[in-house]
CSV table of C-alpha atoms in Angstrom, one decimal:
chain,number,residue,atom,x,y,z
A,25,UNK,CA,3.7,24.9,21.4
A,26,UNK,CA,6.2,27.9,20.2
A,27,UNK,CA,5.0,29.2,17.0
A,28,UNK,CA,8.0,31.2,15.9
A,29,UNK,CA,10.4,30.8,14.4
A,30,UNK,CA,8.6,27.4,12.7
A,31,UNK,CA,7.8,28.5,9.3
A,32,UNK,CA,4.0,29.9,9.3
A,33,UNK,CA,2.6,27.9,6.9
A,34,UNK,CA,4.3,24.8,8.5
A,35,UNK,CA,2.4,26.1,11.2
A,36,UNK,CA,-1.0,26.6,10.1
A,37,UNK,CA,-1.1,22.9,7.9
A,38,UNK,CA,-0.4,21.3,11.7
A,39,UNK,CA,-3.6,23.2,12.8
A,40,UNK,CA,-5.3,22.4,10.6
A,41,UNK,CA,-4.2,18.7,10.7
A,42,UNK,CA,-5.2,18.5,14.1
A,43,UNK,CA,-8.6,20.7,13.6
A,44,UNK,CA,-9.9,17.8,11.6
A,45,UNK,CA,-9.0,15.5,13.7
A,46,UNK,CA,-10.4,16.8,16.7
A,47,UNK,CA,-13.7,16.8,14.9
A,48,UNK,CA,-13.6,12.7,14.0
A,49,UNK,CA,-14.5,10.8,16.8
A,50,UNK,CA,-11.7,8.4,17.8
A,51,UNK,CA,-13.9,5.7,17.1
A,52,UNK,CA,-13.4,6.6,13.4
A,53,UNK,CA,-10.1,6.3,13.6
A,54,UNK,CA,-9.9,3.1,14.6
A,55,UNK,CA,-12.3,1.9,12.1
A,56,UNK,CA,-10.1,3.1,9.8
A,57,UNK,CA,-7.0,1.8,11.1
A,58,UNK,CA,-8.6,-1.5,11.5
A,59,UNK,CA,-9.6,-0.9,7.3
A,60,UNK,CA,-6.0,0.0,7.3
A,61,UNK,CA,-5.0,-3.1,9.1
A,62,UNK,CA,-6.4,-5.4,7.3
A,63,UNK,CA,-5.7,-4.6,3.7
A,64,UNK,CA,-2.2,-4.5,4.7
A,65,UNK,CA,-2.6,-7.5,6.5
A,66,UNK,CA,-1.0,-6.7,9.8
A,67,UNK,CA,-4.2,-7.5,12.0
A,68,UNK,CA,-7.4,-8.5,11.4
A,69,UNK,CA,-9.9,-6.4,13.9
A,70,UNK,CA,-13.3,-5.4,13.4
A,71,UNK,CA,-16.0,-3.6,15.2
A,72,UNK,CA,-18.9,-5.4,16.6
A,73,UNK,CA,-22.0,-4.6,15.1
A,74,UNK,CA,-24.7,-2.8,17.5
A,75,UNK,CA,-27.0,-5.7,18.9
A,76,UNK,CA,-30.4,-5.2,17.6
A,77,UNK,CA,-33.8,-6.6,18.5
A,78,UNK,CA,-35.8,-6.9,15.4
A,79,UNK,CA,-39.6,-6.9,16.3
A,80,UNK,CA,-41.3,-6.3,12.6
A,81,UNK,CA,-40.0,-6.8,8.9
A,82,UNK,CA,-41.4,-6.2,5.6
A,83,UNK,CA,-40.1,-8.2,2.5
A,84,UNK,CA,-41.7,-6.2,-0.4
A,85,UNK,CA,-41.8,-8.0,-3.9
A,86,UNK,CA,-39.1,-7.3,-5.6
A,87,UNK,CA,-37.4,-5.0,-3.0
A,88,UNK,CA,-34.9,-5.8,0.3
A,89,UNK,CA,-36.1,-6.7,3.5
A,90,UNK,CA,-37.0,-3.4,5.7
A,91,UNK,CA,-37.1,-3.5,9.4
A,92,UNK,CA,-39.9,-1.4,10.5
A,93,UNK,CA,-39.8,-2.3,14.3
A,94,UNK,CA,-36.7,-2.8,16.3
A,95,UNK,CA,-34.6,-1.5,19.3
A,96,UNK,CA,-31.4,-1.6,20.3
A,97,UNK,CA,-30.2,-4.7,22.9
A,98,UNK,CA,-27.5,-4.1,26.0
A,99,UNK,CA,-24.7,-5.3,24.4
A,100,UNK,CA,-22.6,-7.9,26.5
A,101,UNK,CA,-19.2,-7.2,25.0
A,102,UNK,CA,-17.1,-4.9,24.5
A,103,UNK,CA,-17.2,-3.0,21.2
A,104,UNK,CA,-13.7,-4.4,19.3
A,105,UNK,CA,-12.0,-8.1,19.0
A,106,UNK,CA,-9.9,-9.5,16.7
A,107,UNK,CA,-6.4,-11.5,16.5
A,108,UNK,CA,-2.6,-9.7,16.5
A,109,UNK,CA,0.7,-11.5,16.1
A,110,UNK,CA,-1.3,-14.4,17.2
A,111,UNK,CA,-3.0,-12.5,20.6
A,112,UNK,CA,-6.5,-12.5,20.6
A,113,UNK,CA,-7.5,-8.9,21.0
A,114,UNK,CA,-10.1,-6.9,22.8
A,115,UNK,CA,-10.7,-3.2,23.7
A,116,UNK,CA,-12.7,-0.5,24.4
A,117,UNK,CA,-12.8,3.2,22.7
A,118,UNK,CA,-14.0,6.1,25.2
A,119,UNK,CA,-13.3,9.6,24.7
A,120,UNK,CA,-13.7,12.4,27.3
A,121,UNK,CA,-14.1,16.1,27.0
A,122,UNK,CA,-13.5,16.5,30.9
A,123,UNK,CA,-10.9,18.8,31.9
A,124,UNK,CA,-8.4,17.0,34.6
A,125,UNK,CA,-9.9,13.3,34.7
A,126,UNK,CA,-11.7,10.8,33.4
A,127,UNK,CA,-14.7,9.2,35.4
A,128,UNK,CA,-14.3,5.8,35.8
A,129,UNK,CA,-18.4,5.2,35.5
A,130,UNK,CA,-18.3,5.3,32.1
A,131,UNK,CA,-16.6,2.0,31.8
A,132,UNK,CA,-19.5,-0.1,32.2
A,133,UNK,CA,-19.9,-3.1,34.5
A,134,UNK,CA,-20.1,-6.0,31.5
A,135,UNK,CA,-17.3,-3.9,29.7
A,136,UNK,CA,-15.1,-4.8,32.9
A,137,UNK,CA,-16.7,-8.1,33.5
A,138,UNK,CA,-16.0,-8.9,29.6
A,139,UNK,CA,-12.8,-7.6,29.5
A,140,UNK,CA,-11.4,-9.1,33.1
A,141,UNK,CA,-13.0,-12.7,31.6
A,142,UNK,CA,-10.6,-12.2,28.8
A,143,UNK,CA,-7.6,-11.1,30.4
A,144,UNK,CA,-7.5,-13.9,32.5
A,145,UNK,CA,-7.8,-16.3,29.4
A,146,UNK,CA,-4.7,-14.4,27.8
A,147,UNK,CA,-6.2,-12.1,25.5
A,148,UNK,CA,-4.9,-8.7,25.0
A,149,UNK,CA,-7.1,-6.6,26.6
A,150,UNK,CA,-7.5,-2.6,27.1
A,151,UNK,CA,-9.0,0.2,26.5
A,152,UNK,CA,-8.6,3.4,23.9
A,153,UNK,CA,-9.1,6.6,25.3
A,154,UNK,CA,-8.8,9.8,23.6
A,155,UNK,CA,-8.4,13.6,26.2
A,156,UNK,CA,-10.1,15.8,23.7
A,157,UNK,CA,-8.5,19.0,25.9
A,158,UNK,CA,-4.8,17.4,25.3
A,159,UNK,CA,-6.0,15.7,21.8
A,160,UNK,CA,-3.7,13.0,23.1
A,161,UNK,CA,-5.1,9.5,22.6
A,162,UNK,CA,-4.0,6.8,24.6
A,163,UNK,CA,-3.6,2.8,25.0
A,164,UNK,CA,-4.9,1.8,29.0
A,165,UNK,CA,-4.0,-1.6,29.7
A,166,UNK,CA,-6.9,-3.5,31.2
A,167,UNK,CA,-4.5,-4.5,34.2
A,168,UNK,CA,-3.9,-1.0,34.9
A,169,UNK,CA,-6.8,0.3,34.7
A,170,UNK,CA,-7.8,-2.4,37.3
A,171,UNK,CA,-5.8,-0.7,40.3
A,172,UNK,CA,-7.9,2.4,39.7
A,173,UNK,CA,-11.1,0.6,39.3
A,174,UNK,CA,-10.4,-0.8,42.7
A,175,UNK,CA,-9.4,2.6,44.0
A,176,UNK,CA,-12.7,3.6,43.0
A,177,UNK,CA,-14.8,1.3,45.3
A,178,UNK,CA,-13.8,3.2,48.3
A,179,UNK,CA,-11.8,6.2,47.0
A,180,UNK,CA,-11.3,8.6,43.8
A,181,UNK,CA,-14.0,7.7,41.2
A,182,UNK,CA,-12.0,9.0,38.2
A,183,UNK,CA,-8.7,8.7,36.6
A,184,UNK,CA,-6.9,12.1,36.5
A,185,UNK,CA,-5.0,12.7,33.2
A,186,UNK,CA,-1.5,12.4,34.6
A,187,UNK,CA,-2.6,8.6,35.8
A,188,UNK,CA,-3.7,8.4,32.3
A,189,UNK,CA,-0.3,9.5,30.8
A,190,UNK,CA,1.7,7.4,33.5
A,191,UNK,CA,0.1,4.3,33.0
A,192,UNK,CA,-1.1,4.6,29.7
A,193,UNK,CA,1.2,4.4,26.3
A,194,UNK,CA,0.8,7.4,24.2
A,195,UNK,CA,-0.6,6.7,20.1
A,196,UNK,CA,1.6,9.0,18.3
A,197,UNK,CA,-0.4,10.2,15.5
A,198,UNK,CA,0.5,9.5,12.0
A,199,UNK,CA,-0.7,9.6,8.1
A,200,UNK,CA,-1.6,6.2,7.8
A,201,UNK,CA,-3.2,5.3,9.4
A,202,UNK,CA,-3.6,8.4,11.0
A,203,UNK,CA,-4.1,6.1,14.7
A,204,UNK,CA,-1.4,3.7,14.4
A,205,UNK,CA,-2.5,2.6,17.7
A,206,UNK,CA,-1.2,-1.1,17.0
A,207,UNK,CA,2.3,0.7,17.9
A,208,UNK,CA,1.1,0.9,21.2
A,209,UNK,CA,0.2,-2.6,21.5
A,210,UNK,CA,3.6,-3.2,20.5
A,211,UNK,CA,5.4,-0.9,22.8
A,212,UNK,CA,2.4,-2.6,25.1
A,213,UNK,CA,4.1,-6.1,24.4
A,214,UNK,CA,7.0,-5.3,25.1
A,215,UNK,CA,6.2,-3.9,28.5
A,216,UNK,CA,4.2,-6.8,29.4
B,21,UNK,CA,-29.8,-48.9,15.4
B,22,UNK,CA,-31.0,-52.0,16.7
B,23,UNK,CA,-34.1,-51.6,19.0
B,24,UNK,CA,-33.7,-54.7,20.7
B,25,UNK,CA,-32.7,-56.3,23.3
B,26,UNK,CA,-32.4,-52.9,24.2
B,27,UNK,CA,-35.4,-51.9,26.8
B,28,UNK,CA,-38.3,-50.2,24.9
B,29,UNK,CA,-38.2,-47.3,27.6
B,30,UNK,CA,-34.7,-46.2,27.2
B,31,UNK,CA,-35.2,-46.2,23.1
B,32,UNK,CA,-38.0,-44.0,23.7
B,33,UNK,CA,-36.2,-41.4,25.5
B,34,UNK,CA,-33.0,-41.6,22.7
B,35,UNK,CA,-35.5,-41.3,20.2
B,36,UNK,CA,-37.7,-37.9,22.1
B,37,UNK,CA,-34.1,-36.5,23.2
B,38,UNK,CA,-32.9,-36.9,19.2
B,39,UNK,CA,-36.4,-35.4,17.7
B,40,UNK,CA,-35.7,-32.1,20.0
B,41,UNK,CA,-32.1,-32.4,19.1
B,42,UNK,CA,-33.4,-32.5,15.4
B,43,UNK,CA,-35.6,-29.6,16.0
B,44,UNK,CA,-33.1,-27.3,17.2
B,45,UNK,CA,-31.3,-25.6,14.7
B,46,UNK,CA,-27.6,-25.9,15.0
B,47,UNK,CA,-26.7,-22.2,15.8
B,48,UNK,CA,-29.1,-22.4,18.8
B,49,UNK,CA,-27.2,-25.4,20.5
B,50,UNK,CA,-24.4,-23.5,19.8
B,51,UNK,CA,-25.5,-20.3,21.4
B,52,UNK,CA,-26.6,-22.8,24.5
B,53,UNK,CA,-23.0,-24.2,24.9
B,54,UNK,CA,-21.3,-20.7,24.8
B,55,UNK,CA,-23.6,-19.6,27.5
B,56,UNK,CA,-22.4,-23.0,29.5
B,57,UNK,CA,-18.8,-22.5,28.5
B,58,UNK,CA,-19.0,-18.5,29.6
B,59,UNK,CA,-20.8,-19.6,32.5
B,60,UNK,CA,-18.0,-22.1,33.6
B,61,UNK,CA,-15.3,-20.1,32.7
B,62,UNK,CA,-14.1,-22.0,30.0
B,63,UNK,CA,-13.9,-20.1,26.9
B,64,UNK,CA,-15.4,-16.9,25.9
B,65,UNK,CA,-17.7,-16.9,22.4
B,66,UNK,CA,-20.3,-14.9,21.4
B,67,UNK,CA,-22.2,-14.7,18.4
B,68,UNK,CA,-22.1,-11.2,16.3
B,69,UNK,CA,-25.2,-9.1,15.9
B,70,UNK,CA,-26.2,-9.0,12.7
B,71,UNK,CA,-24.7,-5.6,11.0
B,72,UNK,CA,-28.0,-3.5,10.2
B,73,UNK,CA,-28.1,0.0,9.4
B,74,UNK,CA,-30.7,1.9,10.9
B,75,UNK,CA,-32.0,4.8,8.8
B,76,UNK,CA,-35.0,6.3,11.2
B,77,UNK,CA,-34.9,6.2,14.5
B,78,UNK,CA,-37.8,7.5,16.9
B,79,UNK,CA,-37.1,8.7,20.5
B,80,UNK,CA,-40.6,8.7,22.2
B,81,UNK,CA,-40.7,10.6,25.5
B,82,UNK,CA,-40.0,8.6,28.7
B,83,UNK,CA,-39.6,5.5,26.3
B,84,UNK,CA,-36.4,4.0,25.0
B,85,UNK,CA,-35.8,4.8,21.2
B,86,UNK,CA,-37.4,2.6,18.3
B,87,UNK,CA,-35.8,2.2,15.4
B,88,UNK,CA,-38.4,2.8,12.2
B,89,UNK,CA,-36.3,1.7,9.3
B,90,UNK,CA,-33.4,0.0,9.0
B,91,UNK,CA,-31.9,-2.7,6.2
B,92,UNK,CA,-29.7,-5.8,7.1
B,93,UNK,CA,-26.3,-5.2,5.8
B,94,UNK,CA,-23.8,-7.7,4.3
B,95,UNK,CA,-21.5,-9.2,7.0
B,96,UNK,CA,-18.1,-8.9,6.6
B,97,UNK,CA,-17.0,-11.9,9.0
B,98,UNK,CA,-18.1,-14.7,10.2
B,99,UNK,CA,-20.8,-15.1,13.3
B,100,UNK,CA,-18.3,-16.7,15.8
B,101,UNK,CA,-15.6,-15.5,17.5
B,102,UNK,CA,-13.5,-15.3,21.0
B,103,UNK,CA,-10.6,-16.8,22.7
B,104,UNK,CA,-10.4,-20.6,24.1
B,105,UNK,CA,-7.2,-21.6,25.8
B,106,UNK,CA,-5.2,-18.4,24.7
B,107,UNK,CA,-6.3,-19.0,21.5
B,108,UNK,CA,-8.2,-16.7,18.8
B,109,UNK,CA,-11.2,-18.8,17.8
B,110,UNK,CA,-13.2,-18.0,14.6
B,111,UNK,CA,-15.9,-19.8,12.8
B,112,UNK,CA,-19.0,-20.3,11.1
B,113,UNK,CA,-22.0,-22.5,11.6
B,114,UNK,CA,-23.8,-24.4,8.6
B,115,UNK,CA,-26.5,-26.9,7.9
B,116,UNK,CA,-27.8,-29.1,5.4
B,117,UNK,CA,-30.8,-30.9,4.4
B,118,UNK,CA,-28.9,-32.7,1.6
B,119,UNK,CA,-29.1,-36.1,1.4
B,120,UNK,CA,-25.4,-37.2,0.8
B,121,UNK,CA,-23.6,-33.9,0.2
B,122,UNK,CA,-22.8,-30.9,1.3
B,123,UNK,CA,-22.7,-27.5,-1.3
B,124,UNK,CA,-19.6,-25.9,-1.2
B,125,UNK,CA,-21.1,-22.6,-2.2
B,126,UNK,CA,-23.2,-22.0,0.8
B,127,UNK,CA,-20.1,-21.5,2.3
B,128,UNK,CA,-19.8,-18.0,1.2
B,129,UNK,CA,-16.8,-15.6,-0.7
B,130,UNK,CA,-16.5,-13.7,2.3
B,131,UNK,CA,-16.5,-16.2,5.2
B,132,UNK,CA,-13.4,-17.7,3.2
B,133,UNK,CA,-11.7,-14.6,2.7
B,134,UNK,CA,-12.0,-14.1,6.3
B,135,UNK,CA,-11.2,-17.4,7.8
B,136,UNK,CA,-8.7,-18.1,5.6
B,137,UNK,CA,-7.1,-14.5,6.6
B,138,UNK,CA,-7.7,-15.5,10.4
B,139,UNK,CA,-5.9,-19.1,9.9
B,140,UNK,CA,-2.6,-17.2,8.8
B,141,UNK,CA,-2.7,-15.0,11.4
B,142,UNK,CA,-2.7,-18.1,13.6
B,143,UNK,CA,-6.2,-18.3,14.9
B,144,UNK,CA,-8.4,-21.6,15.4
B,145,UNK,CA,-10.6,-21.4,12.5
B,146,UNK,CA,-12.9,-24.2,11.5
B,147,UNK,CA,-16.6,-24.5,10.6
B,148,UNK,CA,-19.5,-26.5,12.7
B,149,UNK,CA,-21.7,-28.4,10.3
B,150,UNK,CA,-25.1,-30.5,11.3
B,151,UNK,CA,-26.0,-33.1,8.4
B,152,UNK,CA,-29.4,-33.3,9.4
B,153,UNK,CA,-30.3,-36.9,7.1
B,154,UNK,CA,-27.8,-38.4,10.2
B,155,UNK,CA,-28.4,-36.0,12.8
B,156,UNK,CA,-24.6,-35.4,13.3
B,157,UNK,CA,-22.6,-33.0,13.6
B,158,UNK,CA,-19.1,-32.3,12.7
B,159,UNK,CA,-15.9,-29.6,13.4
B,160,UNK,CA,-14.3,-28.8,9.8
B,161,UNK,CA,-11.2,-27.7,10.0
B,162,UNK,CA,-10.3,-25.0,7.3
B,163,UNK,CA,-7.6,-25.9,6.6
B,164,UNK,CA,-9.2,-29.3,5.5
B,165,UNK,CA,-11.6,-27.2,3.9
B,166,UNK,CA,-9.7,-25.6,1.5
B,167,UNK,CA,-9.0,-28.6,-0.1
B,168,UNK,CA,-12.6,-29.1,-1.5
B,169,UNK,CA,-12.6,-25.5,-2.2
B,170,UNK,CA,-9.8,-26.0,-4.3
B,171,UNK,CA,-11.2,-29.2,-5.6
B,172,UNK,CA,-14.8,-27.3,-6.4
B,173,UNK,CA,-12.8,-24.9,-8.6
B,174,UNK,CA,-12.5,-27.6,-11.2
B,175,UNK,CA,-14.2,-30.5,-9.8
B,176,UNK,CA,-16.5,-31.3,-7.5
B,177,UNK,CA,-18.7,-28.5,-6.1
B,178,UNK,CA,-19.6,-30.0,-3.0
B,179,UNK,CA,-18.0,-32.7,-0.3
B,180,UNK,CA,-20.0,-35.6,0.6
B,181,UNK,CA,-20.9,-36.9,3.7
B,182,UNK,CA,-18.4,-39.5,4.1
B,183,UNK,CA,-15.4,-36.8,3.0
B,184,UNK,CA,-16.8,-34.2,5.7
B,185,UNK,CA,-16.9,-37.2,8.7
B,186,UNK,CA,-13.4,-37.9,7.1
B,187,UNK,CA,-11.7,-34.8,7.6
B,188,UNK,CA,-13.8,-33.5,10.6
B,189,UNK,CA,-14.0,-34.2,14.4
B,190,UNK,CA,-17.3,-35.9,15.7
B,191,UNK,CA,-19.0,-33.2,18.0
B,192,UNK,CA,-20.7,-36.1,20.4
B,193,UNK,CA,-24.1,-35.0,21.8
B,194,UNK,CA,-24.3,-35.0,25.6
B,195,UNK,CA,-26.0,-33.2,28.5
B,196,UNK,CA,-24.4,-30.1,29.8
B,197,UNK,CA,-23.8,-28.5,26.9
B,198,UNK,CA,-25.9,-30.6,24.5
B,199,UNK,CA,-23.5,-29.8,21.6
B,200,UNK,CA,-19.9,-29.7,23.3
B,201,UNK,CA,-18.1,-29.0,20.6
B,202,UNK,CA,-15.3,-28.0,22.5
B,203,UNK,CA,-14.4,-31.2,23.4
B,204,UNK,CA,-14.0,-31.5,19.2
B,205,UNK,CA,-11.7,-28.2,18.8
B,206,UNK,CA,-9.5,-30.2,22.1
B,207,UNK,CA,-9.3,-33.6,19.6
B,208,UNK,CA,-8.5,-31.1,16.6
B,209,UNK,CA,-5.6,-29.8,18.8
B,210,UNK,CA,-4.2,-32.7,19.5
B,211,UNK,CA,-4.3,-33.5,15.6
B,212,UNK,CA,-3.1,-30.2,14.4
């Protein structure tokens, strides 16, 4: 980006602006759009809660239960669901400080089992995925991300950031939410 | 029921198969059919994980972490959800002991925030209630629902039996699933 003749200070707030948001995992900003979401009452989307085994609890008198002995369970799912103009949704955040590509391994096999299961029962499904190097965050439709899952079995083992871009719709950042990434289901929609 | 002429064997095994039944809680037969409807490919519903915040966790060498203290949190949803025939399903599951009513307030300030948020967003939303006096079980509509909770604001706090079999869908018990309710959320379809 040129930084003359932009006014400096313009300059420097943009930095910082996107200095903060490098530092919040993009899983935040979801939650938060979701939080946004839903007190504005565009979407209602929530994030599963970590499944957890719970081996031992105490109930003290007078005091809430603790849990003094449990570990965390394989979830089966993926991590977000919820309903959009009527679509049941369901996606996936990743994030990636790679330099050229994304490595398709760290989509894991019951995220793709889960989320080809729901594609093929007409749910919306995709995954988020943030490039940390380009601070670009992007919408992956499930579908697409298919071909290069496939590609994977006897080829390439990562998506390169350009496939990303191509086949991916860009989430423009914003103020508020700062992820509007229900945009890109919508320009997602209309592609469809 | 009449127990004759029916053969004494075959009112035995009603009578062994409806003492399990009765044993069962409802969430558990619920749990069973989603893993027979997943299995068969014909809709997708899990239960959440209950939310709990972990506040110590331990990371023993060469075993997998342990989590040391950790509280149950409020949930913000209900413990249902996924996508039948396209559609976004959400829902609760309740059970009563009562013997000719059911108590409107175990249905709970957030669950009816949420499901009444879900059913204007144009999702399936309903409860599953077992009266266990009559070992049945029934699919509640919300929007049916909402009635009695606008009754129980200055009325009646509860709806009895007979109101809950009048505004809800039989679930009939059979074999593969034992609780097949979504043979019930087909007949509520056809009545919406």
């Amino acid at each position: 980006m040129v930084d003359y003749p932009i006014p400096k200070k313009k300059a420097v707030k943009r930095k910082s602006s996107s200095k903060k948001r490098r530092g919040m995992a993009l899983e935040k900003l979801v939650d938060e759009a979701n939080r946004f979401y839903l007190e504005h009452d565009k979407a209602i989307i929530h994030k599963k809660p970590t499944p957890i085994q719970t081996v031992n609890v105490d109930y003290p008198a007078r005091e809430k239960a603790k849990i003094t002995e449990a570990y965390y369970r394989k979830p089966s799912t993926t991590d977000y669901n919820g309903i959009y103009k009527g679509f049941y949704i369901d996606f996936d955040v990743k994030e990636t400080s790679h330099k050229t590509s994304y490595a398709l391994k760290n989509i894991h096999e019951h995220q793709i089992e889960h989320l080809s299961r729901v594609k093929r029962h007409g749910g919306l499904t995709f995954i988020l995925i943030h490039v940390k190097r380009e601070d670009a965050s992007f919408l992956l439709p499930f579908e697409r991300l298919e071909k290069y899952l496939e590609r994977a079995k006897t080829g390439r083992k990562s998506m390169t950031f350009a496939e990303i871009a191509a086949e991916g719709f860009r989430i423009e950042e914003g103020y508020r939410p700062r992820l509007d990434y229900l945009r890109a289901v919508d320009t997602y929609l209309k592609n469809k």
